[in-house]
Amino acid sequence: MPSTHLSFASREAHHAWLVSQAKLPAGFRVGTMRFDFVPREAPKPAKMTLTLIALDQPTPDFAALFTKNALPGAPIIVGRRRLEEATLGAIIVNNKVSNVCAPGGIEASEKICAETARLLKLKPEQILPCSTGVIGWGLPVDAMLGALPEAVGTLKGESILPAAEGIVTTDLYPKIRRAELGGGSIVGIAKGAGMIEPNMATMLVYILTDLAVPRGELRAMLRRAVDATFNTISVDSDTSTSDTVALVSSGKVQGVGAAEFEKALTTVCRDLAEDVVRNGEGVRHVIRVQVQRADSGELARALGKAIVNAPLFKCAVAGNDPNVGRLVQAIGKHVGAFAPATDLSRLKLTMGGIEIFAGGVFQLNPEKETALVAHLKAAELYASVIPKDGIFAAAIHYPPHERCVEIGVDLGSGAGAATVIGGDLTHEYVSENADYRS
Amino acid sequence: MPSTHLSFASREAHHAWLVSQAKLPAGFRVGTMRFDFVPREAPKPAKMTLTLIALDQPTPDFAALFTKNALPGAPIIVGRRRLEEATLGAIIVNNKVSNVCAPGGIEASEKICAETARLLKLKPEQILPCSTGVIGWGLPVDAMLGALPEAVGTLKGESILPAAEGIVTTDLYPKIRRAELGGGSIVGIAKGAGMIEPNMATMLVYILTDLAVPRGELRAMLRRAVDATFNTISVDSDTSTSDTVALVSSGKVQGVGAAEFEKALTTVCRDLAEDVVRNGEGVRHVIRVQVQRADSGELARALGKAIVNAPLFKCAVAGNDPNVGRLVQAIGKHVGAFAPATDLSRLKLTMGGIEIFAGGVFQLNPEKETALVAHLKAAELYASVIPKDGIFAAAIHYPPHERCVEIGVDLGSGAGAATVIGGDLTHEYVSENADYRS
């Protein structure tokens, strides 16, 4: 279940709420700088934003998880080394170019770190670099070095909103979630809308806290929280080469309890993960699958993923069509291919709380069909607007509500359970991705 | 590589070619009957075609493979039993309703078999039933029983074309492939356009031959041929609950060599499998991935599937956008999640024969980019037409050519190789599937 149930009537209302969530924890400052550059690989100019998150003092208490994609970006390779360092002083993020498998990518990343460190009077190995955007392009190092002093010049300790806005690419709106506890706070921001089926972490997530938690505990808590949240979402089954989630404590506020902190951290992660799906490329319905009584937690999660990644079911949801046959197909495909020993004889399925399958057969009638359509329509974030030029675009730039298409899967067998969040497959997704780079 | 390289300038030219391929092998007759009915589950009338494929005499030499989806249709359950029978006399196929997990589905299927048998003077257990169409709806048994005599009345031994046309659902055109050898022939038909990532067989495929091959050999050959062909394609990563491929010999022509027969059978299967993708729902580009020097054949096939099933890469191909970063993402995702021990340091990638990745980095420049765009455009089957009502539909109803987007993946390591065929992800796919049942 969602930890919050927000709804917004307008982009302005959403923005006002973001501002209310954005207060930085003690000990952090953020700054950004937006500039034009001409990529080596493309004929026309592009825009990049540099986002800097700096600590007042370097901290030993930081954690980060990175993508399991086997062809990761250069910043991921550098970032993994940074985990071995004694302290972290700042995070430097650029959008537009992901620096994945580009010639000289690691050297480029290290140059940005070195200049950031020089300007902040830190060591290069105290800087965590992150990049997101087009895969294959190289970083415009000179243009970035030129922009860095201005990013440093804008550093301020009030709001995380400039950073939440600075790291986006195809996102429709910035994403911020916060928890307040123990006299301090945990504040997280996320970007990511496509290439989202995280495996260890999502696109780019930064969680800052002033609450003092030692490095070892911080890293263990982040691993558990991410596994229960970001690793259970999928927008399009594609796993980014740049996924990163970082958690940094400035240690300014002492005395928070470990259990209390982990609970709040997990809530912030879950809210951000849902935000990422809700703002997923072309997503017009969020689909929440709650699987219970499976033989294992792994099977439960895999079944949930199989459902939210099944293109035909995703299309049916987009059309407010309760085509439950495609839901059964998705379950049967996964079990047949990966878990053939599973007993499906006690399988029960619900949509919007309405029983649709039990005892080996569908449980359908025209009244239920009407109710299912109503459930789908109520969960729609916005209706498709047919474009004159054939390029479908999102009709809204804020999340109007947090309702989901609710799918229940009960295997009537073991103790395994999982909740998986995904989105539908729409014309807006195809329009966004069939001509994204041009 | 494709076994044939056809191209057609018009639907009429394609139809004339189908007619030239359609001569039935000795010992078979086909008949069809199209009629209206009102589904119990939906408010408005629908159309169904019954297709009957009958042997002059029942044969012991038949083989069939069925879906591995763990929630299979009732005809699949009945069909598996039929494999134990001494002989097969006829196949009865209906479209529009798939009879999957519908209450009383097996009894309905057996009723159709019993009446078909009575009309043909056979036993019910000599009839193989098949159904394709909406999942969840029950068979309109009375309407089907009423239509059966006319289907029997149209039985003729000349052309398989009426059957190829009778079994379709969302297919844009019928699919027939033939091989002639040893004084007889092998003729196959296929339907299937969506919910296509077969696991043992594709949607519905019937292959008829007059060449005498004993049952045991026939079954082993079919298993190998299907594994090398239908099991290497994917339109949308969804595995149907009704996949069936049947191979039936009337035994009229003696003396064909086993190796020669298997080679011709495999060619017919490969051609039909490619036809299924080429006519896949919304497919505007066929993508052929040839993986070589992988650590195993299984890894090679899995990598090929990971590429043709990656939504972002599929969208890029749809837009004639050589977004090779998404290709790398798909490979890295699969290896990271399922084969993390794989060494990718010698990975080489080509598109249209052009090297795009080697030595751990992209090998790109503006000239290559231009050539890659030209390769993508040459493989396009038809251009998207922007619709006034927002519902995208295929602009052609015949396969204009057999060119593919050619992807080469060389891991520089083992002896594993595989060729995988898939399609792009388009507005036409979303339009077809976001409102398919209505």
mmCIF file with all atom_site columns, N, CA and C in Angstrom, chain A residues 23-57:
data_model
loop_
_atom_site.group_PDB
_atom_site.id
_atom_site.type_symbol
_atom_site.label_atom_id
_atom_site.label_alt_id
_atom_site.label_comp_id
_atom_site.label_asym_id
_atom_site.label_entity_id
_atom_site.label_seq_id
_atom_site.pdbx_PDB_ins_code
_atom_site.Cartn_x
_atom_site.Cartn_y
_atom_site.Cartn_z
_atom_site.occupancy
_atom_site.B_iso_or_equiv
_atom_site.pdbx_formal_charge
_atom_site.auth_seq_id
_atom_site.auth_comp_id
_atom_site.auth_asym_id
_atom_site.auth_atom_id
_atom_site.pdbx_PDB_model_num
ATOM 1   N N  . LYS A 1 23 ? 13.039 21.195 2.150   1.00 0.00 ? 23 LYS A N  1
ATOM 2   C CA . LYS A 1 23 ? 14.048 21.734 3.064   1.00 0.00 ? 23 LYS A CA 1
ATOM 3   C C  . LYS A 1 23 ? 15.220 20.750 3.213   1.00 0.00 ? 23 LYS A C  1
ATOM 4   N N  . LEU A 1 24 ? 16.415 21.237 2.972   1.00 0.00 ? 24 LEU A N  1
ATOM 5   C CA . LEU A 1 24 ? 17.607 20.387 3.066   1.00 0.00 ? 24 LEU A CA 1
ATOM 6   C C  . LEU A 1 24 ? 17.904 20.022 4.516   1.00 0.00 ? 24 LEU A C  1
ATOM 7   N N  . PRO A 1 25 ? 18.353 18.808 4.762   1.00 0.00 ? 25 PRO A N  1
ATOM 8   C CA . PRO A 1 25 ? 18.859 18.472 6.097   1.00 0.00 ? 25 PRO A CA 1
ATOM 9   C C  . PRO A 1 25 ? 20.092 19.331 6.411   1.00 0.00 ? 25 PRO A C  1
ATOM 10  N N  . ALA A 1 26 ? 20.390 19.471 7.677   1.00 0.00 ? 26 ALA A N  1
ATOM 11  C CA . ALA A 1 26 ? 21.559 20.257 8.083   1.00 0.00 ? 26 ALA A CA 1
ATOM 12  C C  . ALA A 1 26 ? 22.831 19.634 7.531   1.00 0.00 ? 26 ALA A C  1
ATOM 13  N N  . GLY A 1 27 ? 23.760 20.506 7.096   1.00 0.00 ? 27 GLY A N  1
ATOM 14  C CA . GLY A 1 27 ? 25.067 20.017 6.660   1.00 0.00 ? 27 GLY A CA 1
ATOM 15  C C  . GLY A 1 27 ? 25.212 19.854 5.162   1.00 0.00 ? 27 GLY A C  1
ATOM 16  N N  . PHE A 1 28 ? 24.162 20.178 4.374   1.00 0.00 ? 28 PHE A N  1
ATOM 17  C CA . PHE A 1 28 ? 24.234 20.033 2.917   1.00 0.00 ? 28 PHE A CA 1
ATOM 18  C C  . PHE A 1 28 ? 23.941 21.358 2.226   1.00 0.00 ? 28 PHE A C  1
ATOM 19  N N  . ARG A 1 29 ? 24.537 21.500 1.024   1.00 0.00 ? 29 ARG A N  1
ATOM 20  C CA . ARG A 1 29 ? 24.194 22.613 0.134   1.00 0.00 ? 29 ARG A CA 1
ATOM 21  C C  . ARG A 1 29 ? 24.077 22.069 -1.286  1.00 0.00 ? 29 ARG A C  1
ATOM 22  N N  . VAL A 1 30 ? 23.220 22.676 -2.093  1.00 0.00 ? 30 VAL A N  1
ATOM 23  C CA . VAL A 1 30 ? 23.146 22.268 -3.504  1.00 0.00 ? 30 VAL A CA 1
ATOM 24  C C  . VAL A 1 30 ? 23.266 23.479 -4.411  1.00 0.00 ? 30 VAL A C  1
ATOM 25  N N  . GLY A 1 31 ? 23.816 23.233 -5.608  1.00 0.00 ? 31 GLY A N  1
ATOM 26  C CA . GLY A 1 31 ? 23.941 24.283 -6.621  1.00 0.00 ? 31 GLY A CA 1
ATOM 27  C C  . GLY A 1 31 ? 23.815 23.669 -8.006  1.00 0.00 ? 31 GLY A C  1
ATOM 28  N N  . THR A 1 32 ? 23.373 24.464 -8.982  1.00 0.00 ? 32 THR A N  1
ATOM 29  C CA . THR A 1 32 ? 23.224 23.947 -10.344 1.00 0.00 ? 32 THR A CA 1
ATOM 30  C C  . THR A 1 32 ? 23.691 24.993 -11.349 1.00 0.00 ? 32 THR A C  1
ATOM 31  N N  . MET A 1 33 ? 23.981 24.502 -12.578 1.00 0.00 ? 33 MET A N  1
ATOM 32  C CA . MET A 1 33 ? 24.351 25.407 -13.672 1.00 0.00 ? 33 MET A CA 1
ATOM 33  C C  . MET A 1 33 ? 23.907 24.763 -14.978 1.00 0.00 ? 33 MET A C  1
ATOM 34  N N  . ARG A 1 34 ? 23.129 25.505 -15.763 1.00 0.00 ? 34 ARG A N  1
ATOM 35  C CA . ARG A 1 34 ? 22.637 24.989 -17.041 1.00 0.00 ? 34 ARG A CA 1
ATOM 36  C C  . ARG A 1 34 ? 23.364 25.682 -18.181 1.00 0.00 ? 34 ARG A C  1
ATOM 37  N N  . PHE A 1 35 ? 23.777 24.939 -19.209 1.00 0.00 ? 35 PHE A N  1
ATOM 38  C CA . PHE A 1 35 ? 24.563 25.551 -20.297 1.00 0.00 ? 35 PHE A CA 1
ATOM 39  C C  . PHE A 1 35 ? 24.359 24.768 -21.594 1.00 0.00 ? 35 PHE A C  1
ATOM 40  N N  . ASP A 1 36 ? 24.724 25.422 -22.702 1.00 0.00 ? 36 ASP A N  1
ATOM 41  C CA . ASP A 1 36 ? 24.638 24.795 -24.028 1.00 0.00 ? 36 ASP A CA 1
ATOM 42  C C  . ASP A 1 36 ? 25.986 24.184 -24.409 1.00 0.00 ? 36 ASP A C  1
ATOM 43  N N  . PHE A 1 37 ? 25.932 23.123 -25.206 1.00 0.00 ? 37 PHE A N  1
ATOM 44  C CA . PHE A 1 37 ? 27.170 22.557 -25.756 1.00 0.00 ? 37 PHE A CA 1
ATOM 45  C C  . PHE A 1 37 ? 26.827 21.855 -27.066 1.00 0.00 ? 37 PHE A C  1
ATOM 46  N N  . VAL A 1 38 ? 27.848 21.584 -27.869 1.00 0.00 ? 38 VAL A N  1
ATOM 47  C CA . VAL A 1 38 ? 27.632 20.826 -29.107 1.00 0.00 ? 38 VAL A CA 1
ATOM 48  C C  . VAL A 1 38 ? 28.273 19.449 -28.938 1.00 0.00 ? 38 VAL A C  1
ATOM 49  N N  . PRO A 1 39 ? 27.462 18.380 -28.936 1.00 0.00 ? 39 PRO A N  1
ATOM 50  C CA . PRO A 1 39 ? 28.042 17.036 -28.781 1.00 0.00 ? 39 PRO A CA 1
ATOM 51  C C  . PRO A 1 39 ? 28.943 16.705 -29.974 1.00 0.00 ? 39 PRO A C  1
ATOM 52  N N  . ARG A 1 40 ? 30.014 15.969 -29.725 1.00 0.00 ? 40 ARG A N  1
ATOM 53  C CA . ARG A 1 40 ? 30.873 15.468 -30.814 1.00 0.00 ? 40 ARG A CA 1
ATOM 54  C C  . ARG A 1 40 ? 30.084 14.609 -31.786 1.00 0.00 ? 40 ARG A C  1
ATOM 55  N N  . GLU A 1 41 ? 29.085 13.878 -31.257 1.00 0.00 ? 41 GLU A N  1
ATOM 56  C CA . GLU A 1 41 ? 28.444 12.824 -32.030 1.00 0.00 ? 41 GLU A CA 1
ATOM 57  C C  . GLU A 1 41 ? 27.186 13.275 -32.760 1.00 0.00 ? 41 GLU A C  1
ATOM 58  N N  . ALA A 1 42 ? 26.742 14.511 -32.563 1.00 0.00 ? 42 ALA A N  1
ATOM 59  C CA . ALA A 1 42 ? 25.464 14.934 -33.146 1.00 0.00 ? 42 ALA A CA 1
ATOM 60  C C  . ALA A 1 42 ? 25.604 16.327 -33.717 1.00 0.00 ? 42 ALA A C  1
ATOM 61  N N  . PRO A 1 43 ? 24.802 16.661 -34.696 1.00 0.00 ? 43 PRO A N  1
ATOM 62  C CA . PRO A 1 43 ? 25.003 17.912 -35.432 1.00 0.00 ? 43 PRO A CA 1
ATOM 63  C C  . PRO A 1 43 ? 24.501 19.161 -34.714 1.00 0.00 ? 43 PRO A C  1
ATOM 64  N N  . LYS A 1 44 ? 23.540 19.020 -33.784 1.00 0.00 ? 44 LYS A N  1
ATOM 65  C CA . LYS A 1 44 ? 22.967 20.252 -33.232 1.00 0.00 ? 44 LYS A CA 1
ATOM 66  C C  . LYS A 1 44 ? 23.228 20.421 -31.739 1.00 0.00 ? 44 LYS A C  1
ATOM 67  N N  . PRO A 1 45 ? 23.188 21.672 -31.252 1.00 0.00 ? 45 PRO A N  1
ATOM 68  C CA . PRO A 1 45 ? 23.515 21.950 -29.850 1.00 0.00 ? 45 PRO A CA 1
ATOM 69  C C  . PRO A 1 45 ? 22.534 21.266 -28.885 1.00 0.00 ? 45 PRO A C  1
ATOM 70  N N  . ALA A 1 46 ? 22.996 21.026 -27.686 1.00 0.00 ? 46 ALA A N  1
ATOM 71  C CA . ALA A 1 46 ? 22.165 20.418 -26.654 1.00 0.00 ? 46 ALA A CA 1
ATOM 72  C C  . ALA A 1 46 ? 22.365 21.197 -25.363 1.00 0.00 ? 46 ALA A C  1
ATOM 73  N N  . LYS A 1 47 ? 21.474 20.937 -24.398 1.00 0.00 ? 47 LYS A N  1
ATOM 74  C CA . LYS A 1 47 ? 21.576 21.612 -23.097 1.00 0.00 ? 47 LYS A CA 1
ATOM 75  C C  . LYS A 1 47 ? 21.923 20.602 -22.021 1.00 0.00 ? 47 LYS A C  1
ATOM 76  N N  . MET A 1 48 ? 22.753 21.006 -21.110 1.00 0.00 ? 48 MET A N  1
ATOM 77  C CA . MET A 1 48 ? 23.122 20.145 -19.979 1.00 0.00 ? 48 MET A CA 1
ATOM 78  C C  . MET A 1 48 ? 22.988 20.937 -18.691 1.00 0.00 ? 48 MET A C  1
ATOM 79  N N  . THR A 1 49 ? 22.567 20.265 -17.610 1.00 0.00 ? 49 THR A N  1
ATOM 80  C CA . THR A 1 49 ? 22.586 20.884 -16.288 1.00 0.00 ? 49 THR A CA 1
ATOM 81  C C  . THR A 1 49 ? 23.578 20.129 -15.408 1.00 0.00 ? 49 THR A C  1
ATOM 82  N N  . LEU A 1 50 ? 24.460 20.881 -14.780 1.00 0.00 ? 50 LEU A N  1
ATOM 83  C CA . LEU A 1 50 ? 25.344 20.326 -13.745 1.00 0.00 ? 50 LEU A CA 1
ATOM 84  C C  . LEU A 1 50 ? 24.681 20.551 -12.394 1.00 0.00 ? 50 LEU A C  1
ATOM 85  N N  . THR A 1 51 ? 24.612 19.501 -11.580 1.00 0.00 ? 51 THR A N  1
ATOM 86  C CA . THR A 1 51 ? 24.016 19.607 -10.247 1.00 0.00 ? 51 THR A CA 1
ATOM 87  C C  . THR A 1 51 ? 25.062 19.175 -9.220  1.00 0.00 ? 51 THR A C  1
ATOM 88  N N  . LEU A 1 52 ? 25.272 20.024 -8.255  1.00 0.00 ? 52 LEU A N  1
ATOM 89  C CA . LEU A 1 52 ? 26.294 19.767 -7.241  1.00 0.00 ? 52 LEU A CA 1
ATOM 90  C C  . LEU A 1 52 ? 25.625 19.628 -5.878  1.00 0.00 ? 52 LEU A C  1
ATOM 91  N N  . ILE A 1 53 ? 25.898 18.546 -5.186  1.00 0.00 ? 53 ILE A N  1
ATOM 92  C CA . ILE A 1 53 ? 25.418 18.352 -3.815  1.00 0.00 ? 53 ILE A CA 1
ATOM 93  C C  . ILE A 1 53 ? 26.664 18.282 -2.931  1.00 0.00 ? 53 ILE A C  1
ATOM 94  N N  . ALA A 1 54 ? 26.829 19.246 -2.057  1.00 0.00 ? 54 ALA A N  1
ATOM 95  C CA . ALA A 1 54 ? 28.067 19.319 -1.273  1.00 0.00 ? 54 ALA A CA 1
ATOM 96  C C  . ALA A 1 54 ? 27.777 19.219 0.217   1.00 0.00 ? 54 ALA A C  1
ATOM 97  N N  . LEU A 1 55 ? 28.671 18.547 0.927   1.00 0.00 ? 55 LEU A N  1
ATOM 98  C CA . LEU A 1 55 ? 28.589 18.495 2.392   1.00 0.00 ? 55 LEU A CA 1
ATOM 99  C C  . LEU A 1 55 ? 29.400 19.644 2.985   1.00 0.00 ? 55 LEU A C  1
ATOM 100 N N  . ASP A 1 56 ? 28.960 20.161 4.129   1.00 0.00 ? 56 ASP A N  1
ATOM 101 C CA . ASP A 1 56 ? 29.745 21.202 4.784   1.00 0.00 ? 56 ASP A CA 1
ATOM 102 C C  . ASP A 1 56 ? 31.101 20.645 5.217   1.00 0.00 ? 56 ASP A C  1
ATOM 103 N N  . GLN A 1 57 ? 31.077 19.389 5.723   1.00 0.00 ? 57 GLN A N  1
ATOM 104 C CA . GLN A 1 57 ? 32.335 18.678 5.975   1.00 0.00 ? 57 GLN A CA 1
ATOM 105 C C  . GLN A 1 57 ? 32.233 17.276 5.377   1.00 0.00 ? 57 GLN A C  1
#
